[in-house]
XYZ file of C-alpha atoms in Angstrom:
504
model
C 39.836 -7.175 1.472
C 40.286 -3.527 0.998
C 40.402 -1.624 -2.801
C 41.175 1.606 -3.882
C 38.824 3.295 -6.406
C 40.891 4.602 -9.345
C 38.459 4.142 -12.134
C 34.400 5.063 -12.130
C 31.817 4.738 -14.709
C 28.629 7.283 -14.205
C 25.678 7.379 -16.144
C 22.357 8.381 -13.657
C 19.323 10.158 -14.673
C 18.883 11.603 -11.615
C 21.897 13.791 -10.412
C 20.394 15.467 -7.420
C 23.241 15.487 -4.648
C 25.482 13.596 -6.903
C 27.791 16.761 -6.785
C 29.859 16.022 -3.504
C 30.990 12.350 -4.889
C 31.801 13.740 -8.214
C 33.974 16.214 -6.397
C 35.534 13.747 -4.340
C 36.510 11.515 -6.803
C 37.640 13.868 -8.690
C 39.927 14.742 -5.556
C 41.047 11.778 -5.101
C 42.658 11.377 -8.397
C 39.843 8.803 -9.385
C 39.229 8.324 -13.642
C 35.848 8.898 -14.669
C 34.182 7.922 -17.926
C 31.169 8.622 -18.200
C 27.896 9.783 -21.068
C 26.005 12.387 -22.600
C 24.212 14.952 -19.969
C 25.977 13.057 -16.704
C 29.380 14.196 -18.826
C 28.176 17.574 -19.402
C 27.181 18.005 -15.310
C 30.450 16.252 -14.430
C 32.574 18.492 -16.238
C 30.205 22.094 -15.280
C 31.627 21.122 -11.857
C 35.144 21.640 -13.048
C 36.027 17.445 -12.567
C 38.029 16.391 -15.493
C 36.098 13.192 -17.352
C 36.142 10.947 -20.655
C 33.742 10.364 -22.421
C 32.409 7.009 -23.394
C 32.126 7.335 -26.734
C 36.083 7.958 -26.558
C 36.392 4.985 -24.935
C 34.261 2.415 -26.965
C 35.169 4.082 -30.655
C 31.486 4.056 -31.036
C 29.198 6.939 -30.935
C 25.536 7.059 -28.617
C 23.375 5.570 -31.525
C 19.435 4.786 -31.734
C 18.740 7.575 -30.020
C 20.403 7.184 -26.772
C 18.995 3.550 -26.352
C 22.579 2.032 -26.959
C 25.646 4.186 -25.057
C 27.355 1.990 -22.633
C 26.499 -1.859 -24.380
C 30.053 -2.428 -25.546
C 32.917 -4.687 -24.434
C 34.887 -1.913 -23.106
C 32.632 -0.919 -20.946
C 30.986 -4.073 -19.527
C 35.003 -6.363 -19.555
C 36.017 -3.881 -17.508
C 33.275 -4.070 -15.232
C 33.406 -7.874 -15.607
C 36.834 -8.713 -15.484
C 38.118 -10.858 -12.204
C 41.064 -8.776 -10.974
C 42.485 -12.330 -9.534
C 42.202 -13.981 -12.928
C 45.663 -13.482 -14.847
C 43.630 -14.459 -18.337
C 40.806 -11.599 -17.350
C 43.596 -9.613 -16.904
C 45.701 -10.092 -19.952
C 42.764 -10.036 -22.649
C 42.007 -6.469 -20.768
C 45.533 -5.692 -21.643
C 45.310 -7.203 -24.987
C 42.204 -5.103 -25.946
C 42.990 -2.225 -24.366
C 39.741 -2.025 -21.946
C 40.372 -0.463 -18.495
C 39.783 -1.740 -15.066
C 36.417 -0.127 -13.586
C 36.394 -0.354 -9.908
C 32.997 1.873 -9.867
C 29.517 1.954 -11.297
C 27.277 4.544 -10.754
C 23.676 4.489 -12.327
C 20.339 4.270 -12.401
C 17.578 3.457 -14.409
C 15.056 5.530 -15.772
C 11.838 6.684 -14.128
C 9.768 3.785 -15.714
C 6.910 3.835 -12.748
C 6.457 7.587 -12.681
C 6.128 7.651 -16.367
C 3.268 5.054 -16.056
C 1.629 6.966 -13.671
C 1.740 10.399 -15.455
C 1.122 9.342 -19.013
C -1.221 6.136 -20.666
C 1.093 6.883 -23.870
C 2.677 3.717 -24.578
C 5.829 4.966 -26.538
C 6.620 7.211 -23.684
C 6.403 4.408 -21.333
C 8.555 1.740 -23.556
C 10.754 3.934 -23.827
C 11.753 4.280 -20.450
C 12.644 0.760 -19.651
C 16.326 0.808 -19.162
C 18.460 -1.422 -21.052
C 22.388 -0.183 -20.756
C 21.432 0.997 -16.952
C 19.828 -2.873 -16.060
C 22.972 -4.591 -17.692
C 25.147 -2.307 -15.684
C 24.041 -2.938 -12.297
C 23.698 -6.671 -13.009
C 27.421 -6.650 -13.755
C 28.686 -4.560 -11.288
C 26.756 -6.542 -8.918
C 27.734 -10.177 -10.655
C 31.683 -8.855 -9.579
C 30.966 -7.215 -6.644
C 34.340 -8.438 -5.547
C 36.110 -6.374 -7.582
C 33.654 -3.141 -8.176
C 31.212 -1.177 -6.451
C 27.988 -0.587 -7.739
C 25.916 2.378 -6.511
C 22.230 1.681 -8.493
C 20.412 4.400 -7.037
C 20.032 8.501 -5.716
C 19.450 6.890 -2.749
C 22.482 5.180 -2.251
C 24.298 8.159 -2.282
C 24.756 9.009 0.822
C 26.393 5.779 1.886
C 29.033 6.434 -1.185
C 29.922 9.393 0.206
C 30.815 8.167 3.830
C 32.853 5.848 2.143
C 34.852 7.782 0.192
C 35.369 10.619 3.087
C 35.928 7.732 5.913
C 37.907 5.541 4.274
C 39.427 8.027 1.088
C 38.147 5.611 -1.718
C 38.690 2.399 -0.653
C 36.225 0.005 -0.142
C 36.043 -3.712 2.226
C 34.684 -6.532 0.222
C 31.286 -6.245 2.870
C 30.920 -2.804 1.525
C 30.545 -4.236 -2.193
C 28.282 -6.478 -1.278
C 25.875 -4.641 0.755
C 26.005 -2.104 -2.493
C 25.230 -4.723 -4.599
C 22.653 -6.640 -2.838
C 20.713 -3.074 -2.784
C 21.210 -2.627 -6.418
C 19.915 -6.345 -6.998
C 16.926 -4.865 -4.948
C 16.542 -2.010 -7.589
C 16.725 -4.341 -10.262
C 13.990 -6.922 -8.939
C 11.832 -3.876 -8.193
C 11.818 -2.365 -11.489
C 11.537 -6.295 -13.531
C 8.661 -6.281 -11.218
C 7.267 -3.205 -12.592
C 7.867 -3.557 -15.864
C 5.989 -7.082 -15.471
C 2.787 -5.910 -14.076
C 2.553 -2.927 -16.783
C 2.765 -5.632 -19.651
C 0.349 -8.447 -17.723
C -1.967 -5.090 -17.232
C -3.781 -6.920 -13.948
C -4.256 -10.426 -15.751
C -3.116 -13.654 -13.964
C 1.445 -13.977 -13.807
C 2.603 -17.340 -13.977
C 4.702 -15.982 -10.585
C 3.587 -14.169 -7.470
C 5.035 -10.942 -8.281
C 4.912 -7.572 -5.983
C 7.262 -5.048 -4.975
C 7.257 -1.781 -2.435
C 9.575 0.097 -1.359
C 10.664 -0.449 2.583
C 8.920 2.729 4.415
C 9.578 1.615 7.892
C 10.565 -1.442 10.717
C 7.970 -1.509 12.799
C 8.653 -1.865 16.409
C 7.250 -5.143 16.414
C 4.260 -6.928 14.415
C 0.686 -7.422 16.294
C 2.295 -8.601 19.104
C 6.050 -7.900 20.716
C 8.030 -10.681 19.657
C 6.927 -10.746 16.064
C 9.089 -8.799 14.142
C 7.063 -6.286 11.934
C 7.994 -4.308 8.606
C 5.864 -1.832 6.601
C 6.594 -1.959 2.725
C 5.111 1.268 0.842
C 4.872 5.212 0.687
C 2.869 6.060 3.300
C 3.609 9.623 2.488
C 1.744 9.226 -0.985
C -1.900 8.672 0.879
C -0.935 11.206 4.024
C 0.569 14.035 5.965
C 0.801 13.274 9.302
C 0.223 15.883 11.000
C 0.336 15.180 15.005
C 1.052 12.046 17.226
C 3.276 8.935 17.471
C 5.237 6.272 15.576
C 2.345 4.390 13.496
C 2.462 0.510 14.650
C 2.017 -2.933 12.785
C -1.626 -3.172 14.435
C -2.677 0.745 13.510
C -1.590 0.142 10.085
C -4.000 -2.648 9.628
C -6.899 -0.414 11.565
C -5.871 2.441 9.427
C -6.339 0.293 5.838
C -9.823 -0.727 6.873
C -10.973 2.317 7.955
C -10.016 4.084 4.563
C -11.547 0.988 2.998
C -14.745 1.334 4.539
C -14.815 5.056 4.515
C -14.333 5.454 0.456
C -17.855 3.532 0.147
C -19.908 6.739 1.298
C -21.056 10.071 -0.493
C -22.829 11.451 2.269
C -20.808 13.271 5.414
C -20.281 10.005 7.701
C -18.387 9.138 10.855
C -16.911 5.914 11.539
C -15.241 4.224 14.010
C -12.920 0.999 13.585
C -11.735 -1.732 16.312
C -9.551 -4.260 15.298
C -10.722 -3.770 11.756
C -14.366 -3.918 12.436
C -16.643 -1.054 11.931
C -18.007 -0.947 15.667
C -19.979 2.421 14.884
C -20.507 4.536 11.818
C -23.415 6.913 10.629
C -24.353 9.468 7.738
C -25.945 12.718 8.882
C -25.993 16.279 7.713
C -23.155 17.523 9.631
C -19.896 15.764 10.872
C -20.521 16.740 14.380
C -24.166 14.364 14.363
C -22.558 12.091 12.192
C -20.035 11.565 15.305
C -22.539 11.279 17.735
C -24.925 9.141 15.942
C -21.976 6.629 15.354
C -20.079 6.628 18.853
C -23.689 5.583 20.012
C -23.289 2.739 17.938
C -21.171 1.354 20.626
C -19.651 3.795 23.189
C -17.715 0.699 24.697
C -15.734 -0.226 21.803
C -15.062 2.675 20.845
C -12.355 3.507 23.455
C -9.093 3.147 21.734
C -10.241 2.964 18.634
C -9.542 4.216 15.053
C -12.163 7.009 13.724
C -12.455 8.362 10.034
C -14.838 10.967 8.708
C -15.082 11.894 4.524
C -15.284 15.488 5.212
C -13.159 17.974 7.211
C -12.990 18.181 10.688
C -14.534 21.578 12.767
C -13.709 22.501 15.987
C -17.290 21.363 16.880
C -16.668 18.132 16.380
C -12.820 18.010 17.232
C -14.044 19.185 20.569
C -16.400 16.506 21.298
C -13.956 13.692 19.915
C -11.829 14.919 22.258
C -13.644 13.921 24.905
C -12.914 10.195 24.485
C -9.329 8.314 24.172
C -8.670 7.390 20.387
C -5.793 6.544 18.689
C -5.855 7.518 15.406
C -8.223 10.093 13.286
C -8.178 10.175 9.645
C -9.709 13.239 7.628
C -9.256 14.922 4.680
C -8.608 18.044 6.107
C -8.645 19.885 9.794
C -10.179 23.104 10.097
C -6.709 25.154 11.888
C -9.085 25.444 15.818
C -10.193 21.733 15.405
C -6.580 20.550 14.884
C -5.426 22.855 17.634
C -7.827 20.930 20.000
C -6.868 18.083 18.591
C -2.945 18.224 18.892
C -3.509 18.631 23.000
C -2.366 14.777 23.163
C 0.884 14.339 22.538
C 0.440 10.763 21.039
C -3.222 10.579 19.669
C -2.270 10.188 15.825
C -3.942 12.643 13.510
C -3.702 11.638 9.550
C -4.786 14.260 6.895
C -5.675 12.066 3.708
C -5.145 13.619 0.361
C -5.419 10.462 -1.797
C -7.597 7.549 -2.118
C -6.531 3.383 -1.070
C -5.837 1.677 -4.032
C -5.975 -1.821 -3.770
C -6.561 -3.783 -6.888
C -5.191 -7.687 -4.864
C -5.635 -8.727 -1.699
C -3.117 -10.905 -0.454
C -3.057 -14.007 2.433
C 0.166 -16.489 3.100
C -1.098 -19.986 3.260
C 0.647 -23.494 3.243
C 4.061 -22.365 1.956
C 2.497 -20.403 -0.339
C 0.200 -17.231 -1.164
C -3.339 -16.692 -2.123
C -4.319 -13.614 -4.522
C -7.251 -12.291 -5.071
C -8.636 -8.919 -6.458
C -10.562 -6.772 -4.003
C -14.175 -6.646 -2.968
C -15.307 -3.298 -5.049
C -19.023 -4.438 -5.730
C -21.690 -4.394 -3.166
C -24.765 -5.411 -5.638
C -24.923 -7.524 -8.658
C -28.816 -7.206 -8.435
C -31.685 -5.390 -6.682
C -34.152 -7.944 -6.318
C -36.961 -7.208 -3.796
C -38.371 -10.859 -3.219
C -40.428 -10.303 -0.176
C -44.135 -9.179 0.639
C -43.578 -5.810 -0.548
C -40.670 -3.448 -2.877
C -38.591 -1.816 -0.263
C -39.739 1.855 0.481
C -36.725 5.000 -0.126
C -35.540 5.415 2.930
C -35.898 1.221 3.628
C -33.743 1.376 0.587
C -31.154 3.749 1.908
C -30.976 1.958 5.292
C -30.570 -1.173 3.408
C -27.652 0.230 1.394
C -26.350 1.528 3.989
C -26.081 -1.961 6.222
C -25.048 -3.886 3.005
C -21.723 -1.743 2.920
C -21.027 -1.812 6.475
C -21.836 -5.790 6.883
C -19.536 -5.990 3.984
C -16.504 -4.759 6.317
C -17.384 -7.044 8.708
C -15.961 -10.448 9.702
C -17.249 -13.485 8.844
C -20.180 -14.644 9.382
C -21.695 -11.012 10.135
C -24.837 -9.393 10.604
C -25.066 -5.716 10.594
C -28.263 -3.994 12.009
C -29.371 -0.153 10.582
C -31.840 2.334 11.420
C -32.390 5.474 9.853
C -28.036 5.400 8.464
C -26.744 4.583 11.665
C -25.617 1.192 12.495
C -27.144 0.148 15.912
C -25.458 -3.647 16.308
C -23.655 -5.942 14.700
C -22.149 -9.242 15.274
C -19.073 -10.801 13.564
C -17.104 -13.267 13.420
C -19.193 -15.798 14.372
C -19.037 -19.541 13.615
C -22.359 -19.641 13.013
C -24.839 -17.116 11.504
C -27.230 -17.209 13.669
C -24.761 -16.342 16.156
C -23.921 -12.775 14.681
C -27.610 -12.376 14.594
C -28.072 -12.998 18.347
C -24.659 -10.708 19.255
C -25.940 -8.088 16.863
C -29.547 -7.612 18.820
C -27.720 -8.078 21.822
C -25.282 -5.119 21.389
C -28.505 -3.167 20.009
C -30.180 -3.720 23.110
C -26.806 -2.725 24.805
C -27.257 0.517 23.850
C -30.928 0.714 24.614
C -31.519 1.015 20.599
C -35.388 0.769 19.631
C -35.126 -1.933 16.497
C -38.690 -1.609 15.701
C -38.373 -0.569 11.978
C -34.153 -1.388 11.615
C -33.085 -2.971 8.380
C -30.782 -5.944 8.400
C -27.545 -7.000 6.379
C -25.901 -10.262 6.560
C -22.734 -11.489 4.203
C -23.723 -14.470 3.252
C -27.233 -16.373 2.350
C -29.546 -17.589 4.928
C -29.615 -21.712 5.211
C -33.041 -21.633 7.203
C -35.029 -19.238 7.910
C -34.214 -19.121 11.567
C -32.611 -15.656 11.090
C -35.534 -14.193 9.467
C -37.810 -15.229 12.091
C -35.630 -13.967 15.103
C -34.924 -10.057 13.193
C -39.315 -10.430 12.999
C -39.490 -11.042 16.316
C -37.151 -7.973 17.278
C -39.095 -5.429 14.966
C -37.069 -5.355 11.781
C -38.782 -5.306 8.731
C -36.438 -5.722 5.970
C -33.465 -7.833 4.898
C -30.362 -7.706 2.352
C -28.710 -10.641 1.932
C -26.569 -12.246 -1.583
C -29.267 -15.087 -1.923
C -28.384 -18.614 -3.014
C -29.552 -20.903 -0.558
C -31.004 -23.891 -2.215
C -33.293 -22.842 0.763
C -33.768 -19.663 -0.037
C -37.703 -20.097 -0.529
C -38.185 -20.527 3.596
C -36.705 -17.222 4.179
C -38.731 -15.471 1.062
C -41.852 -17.473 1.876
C -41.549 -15.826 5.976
C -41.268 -12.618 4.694
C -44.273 -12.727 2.398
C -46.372 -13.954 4.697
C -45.158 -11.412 7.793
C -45.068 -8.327 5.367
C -41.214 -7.650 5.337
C -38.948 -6.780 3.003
C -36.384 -8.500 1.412
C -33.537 -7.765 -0.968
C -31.174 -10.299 -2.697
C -28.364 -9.127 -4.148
C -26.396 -11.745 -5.684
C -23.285 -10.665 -4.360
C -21.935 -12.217 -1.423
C -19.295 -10.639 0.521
C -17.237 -13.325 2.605
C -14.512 -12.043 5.020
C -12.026 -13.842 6.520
C-alpha cells in the first residue's frame, strides 16, 4: 500500500549528508517540524520548518533532555490512519498526522570510549530519540522511520524514485533497521552499567561489517559482525574469508604476548612456528624452521615493522595473510607483487574481554585467557637457570595457544615441535618430538610446556629420554609427586605454575 509523505518530524545529532533529503522534502511540498540546532540547519538551507516548541505549546526544558516527549508529537506518530477514533481525537486535539521520523540517538558509545566522566556519559543516553524510533517503528504502517546517518541514503532513493511515497515493505524494512539501532544501543547502555559483571541475559551487539562468501566451508553461510577498520588498514590483497578471520584473531592473540621482535606463523589457529631474535629477518627464519611444511598457506605476524630484508625472504614462500604494524615503503613494494596475498597493517591492539561458544541451544561465556602464571614455583632438582627461564616463558605462552591437550617444545626462543590436539597427553608429547625430529632439531637442552598437569609421570620420563631438561606445567595432579620426584632424581627442572590453560 503506497503513502505520500506530507508531514516529517527531524531531530538527528548527526546531520552529515542530511542536506539533499531536507531539500527534497522541502520540494516536494512536505511539512517539517522539527528542534533546536536540526531547525536552525534546516532553515540555513533555505527549507521552510516549524518548530516543535510551536507545536507542543511547551518550550525545550531540563536542558534539552525533554523536547519532543509530548502528545503532539508522539499521537501523531502513533495514530492508526485506518482507525476513525485515532483519527477524530487527532482532530479533536489538534495534533497532526506525521508520516516521517527522522532521528537518531546520541553518540552514547563514543562518549564512553573518549571520556571515564560519568555525567558526560549519562548524559548521552537518549530518551526523546529512543521513544521516537520505537513509535515510528510500533506504526510502521502508517510512518517511516529513518533511525540513523546511515539510513540515509536509502531515504533518498525513495523520495527521488518514487517522489515521496513509500510501499508498506519500505516501512518495514526502515523500521526493522531502526529496531536494530535501538537493540544495539539498550545493549550498550547495559554493558556500561553491568561494567563486565555477570547479565541475567546473553547480551552483545556489533555492527554487520561484511557477508562472508561462505563460513569454513561453502555451503555454510558466513557473516562477520564488527569494525574491522578500527584494528587495520588493509593495505594489499583479497576479500578476507570466514576461515582467515579466525587465523587472523589468533595470530594477533598470540602475537600481543611478546616484547621482544618475534615472528610467528599460524595454521588453522595453531602457532606451527614462532621465534624471538634480534632482528625480524632471524626472527623469520628461526620460526619458518619451526615447521617449513605447515607453513605453506599459512597466516604470519611479526610485532615490529617489516624491511625489505625480510619482505624479500617471506616472499619466497606462498602465505596468505601478513599482519604488521607497519611496512617499510621497499618491503611492501615486494610484498604487493601477489595480487591476492593479504597484507594487514595493525594500528590497534585485540580486545577481547569474553570468549564466546554456542552449545545445546544455548551459549557459553567466559572471559579470556590473559594470565600465563599464577606462581613460579621451581619444584624440581634444581631453580631454573635465566635463559632456562626465558625458554620456559617462552613455551608456556606458545603452548597456551595451542589446542588441547598440547605440548610445546623450545630451545633457545624458538619453538622446535609441538603437538596438539591430542586425546591424550602423551600423545602431543610423542607428535611434538616427532615434528622436532622432522626438522632435524637437536632437543638436547629444549625446555618443555604442556597445558595441563601431568597424571603420571610418563611424560617426564619420555622429554628425559629426548634431552630436555626442564618442564612448565599448571600442577595439580593428585600425582603430581611422580613427576617432581623424576625430576629430582634426573637433575631437571621443573616449574609449576598454577595456571592451567585448557583450549578447546
Amino acid at each position: 500500500m503506497q503513502k505520500q509523505i506530507k508531514s516529517a518530524l527531524i531531530s538527528v545529532f548527526y546531520k552529515d549528508n542530511l542536506e539533499n533529503i531536507v531539500k527534497k522534502l522541502g520540494e516536494q511540498g512536505v511539512t517539517i517540524y522539527s528542534t533546536g540546532g536540526t531547525q536552525k540547519f534546516i532553515e540555513d538551507l533555505g527549507v521552510s520548518c516549524v518548530a516543535v516548541e510551536n507545536l507542543t505549546a511547551y518550550p525545550s526544558i531540563l536542558g534539552g533532555r525533554v523536547k519532543t516527549l509530548h502528545p503532539k508529537v508522539f499521537g501523531g506518530i502513533l495514530a492508526r490512519r485506518d482507525n476513525p477514533q485515532d483519527l477524530e481525537q487527532l482532530a479533536q486535539y489538534e495534533i497532526p498526522e506525521l508520516d516521517l521520523v527522522i532521528v537518531d540517538l546520541y553518540p552514547f558509545e563514543e562518549t564512553v570510549k573518549s571520556t571515564k566522566e560519568e555525567q558526560a556519559i549519562i548524559e548521552k543516553i537518549d530518551i526523546g530519540g529512543v521513544s521516537l524510533i520505537r513509535a515510528a517503528g510500533k506504526n510502521y504502517k502508517d510512518v517511516v522511520i529513518v533511525a540513523s546517518k546511515d539510513q540515509y541514503a536509502d531515504l533518498e532513493k525513495v523520495l527521488t524514485d518514487n517522489k515521496g511515497a513509500t510501499s508498506l515493505e519500505d516501512r518495514r524494512a526502515f523500521a526493522a533497521k531502526a529496531f536494530e539501532v535501538c537493540a544495539n544501543y539498550d545493549v550498550a547502555i547495559s554493558q556500561y552499567f553491568l561494567n563486565n559483571e555477570p547479565a541475567a541475559y546473553f547480551q552483545v551487539s556489533a555492527p554487520q561489517g561484511q557477508i562472508m562468501r561462505y563460513g569454513e566451508n561453502p555451503h555454510q553461510k558466513g557473516v562477520f559482525y564488527g569494525n574491522l577498520s578500527e584494528i587495520f588498514n588493509k593495505l594489499h590483497g583479497k576479500e578476507l574469508s570466514y576461515n582467515n578471520l579466525v587465523d587472523v584473531d589468533a595470530a594477533c592473540q598470540l602475537i600481543q604476548e611478546f616484547k621482544d621482535i618475534t615472528f610467528a606463523v599460524i595454521k588453522h589457529t595453531n602457532v606451527c612456528g614462532v621465534a624471538s631474535r634480534a632482528t625480524l629477518k632471524e626472527a623469520w627464519d628461526a620460526a619458518l624452521a619451526g615447521d617449513k611444511e605447515s607453513a605453506f598457506g599459512g597466516v604470519l605476524v611479526c610485532n615490529t615493522i617489516v624491511d625489505k630484508v625480510t619482505a624479500e625472504s617471506i616472499s619466497e614462500i606462498f602465505f596468505e595473510i601478513l599482519i604488521a604494524p607497519g611496512f617499510a615503503a621497499d618491503a611492501l613494494e615486494v610484498l604487493q607483487a601477489k595480487k591476492n596475498r593479504i597484507l594487514l597493517e595493525q594500528k590497534a591492539p585485540v580486545v577481547t574481554p569474553n570468549v564466546y561458544k554456542n552449545v545445546l541451544n544455548g551459549v557459553l561465556l567466559q572471559g579470556n585467557d590473559k594470565g600465563n602464571f599464577q606462581d613460579w614455583n621451581d619444584v624440581g632438582a634444581k631453580p631454573a637457570t635465566p635463559e632456562e627461564k626465558a625458554d620456559l616463558t617462552f613455551a608456556n605462552i606458545v603452548c597456551k595457544h595451542l589446542k588441547s591437550n598440547a605440548i610445546a617444545l623450545v630451545k633457545n626462543q624458538q619453538l622446535i615441535g609441538k603437538g596438539c590436539g591430542q586425546t591424550s597427553r602423551i600423545d602431543a608429547l610423542r607428535h611434538a618430538i616427532e615434528k622436532a625430529k622432522q626438522f632435524s632439531f637437536d632437543l638436547r637442552g629444549a625446555a618443555m610446556a604442556s597445558d595441563a598437569f601431568f597424571p603420571f609421570d610418563d611424560c617426564v620420563r619420555i622429554a628425559h629420554a629426548e634431552g630436555i631438561v626442564s618442564i612448565i606445567q599448571p600442577g595439580g595432579s593428585v600425582r603430581d609427586n611422580d613427576s617432581i620426584t623424576y625430576c629430582k632424581e634426573n637433575d631437571m627442572v621443573m616449574v609449576m605454575t598454577g595456571m592451567r590453560h585448557f583450549k578447546h
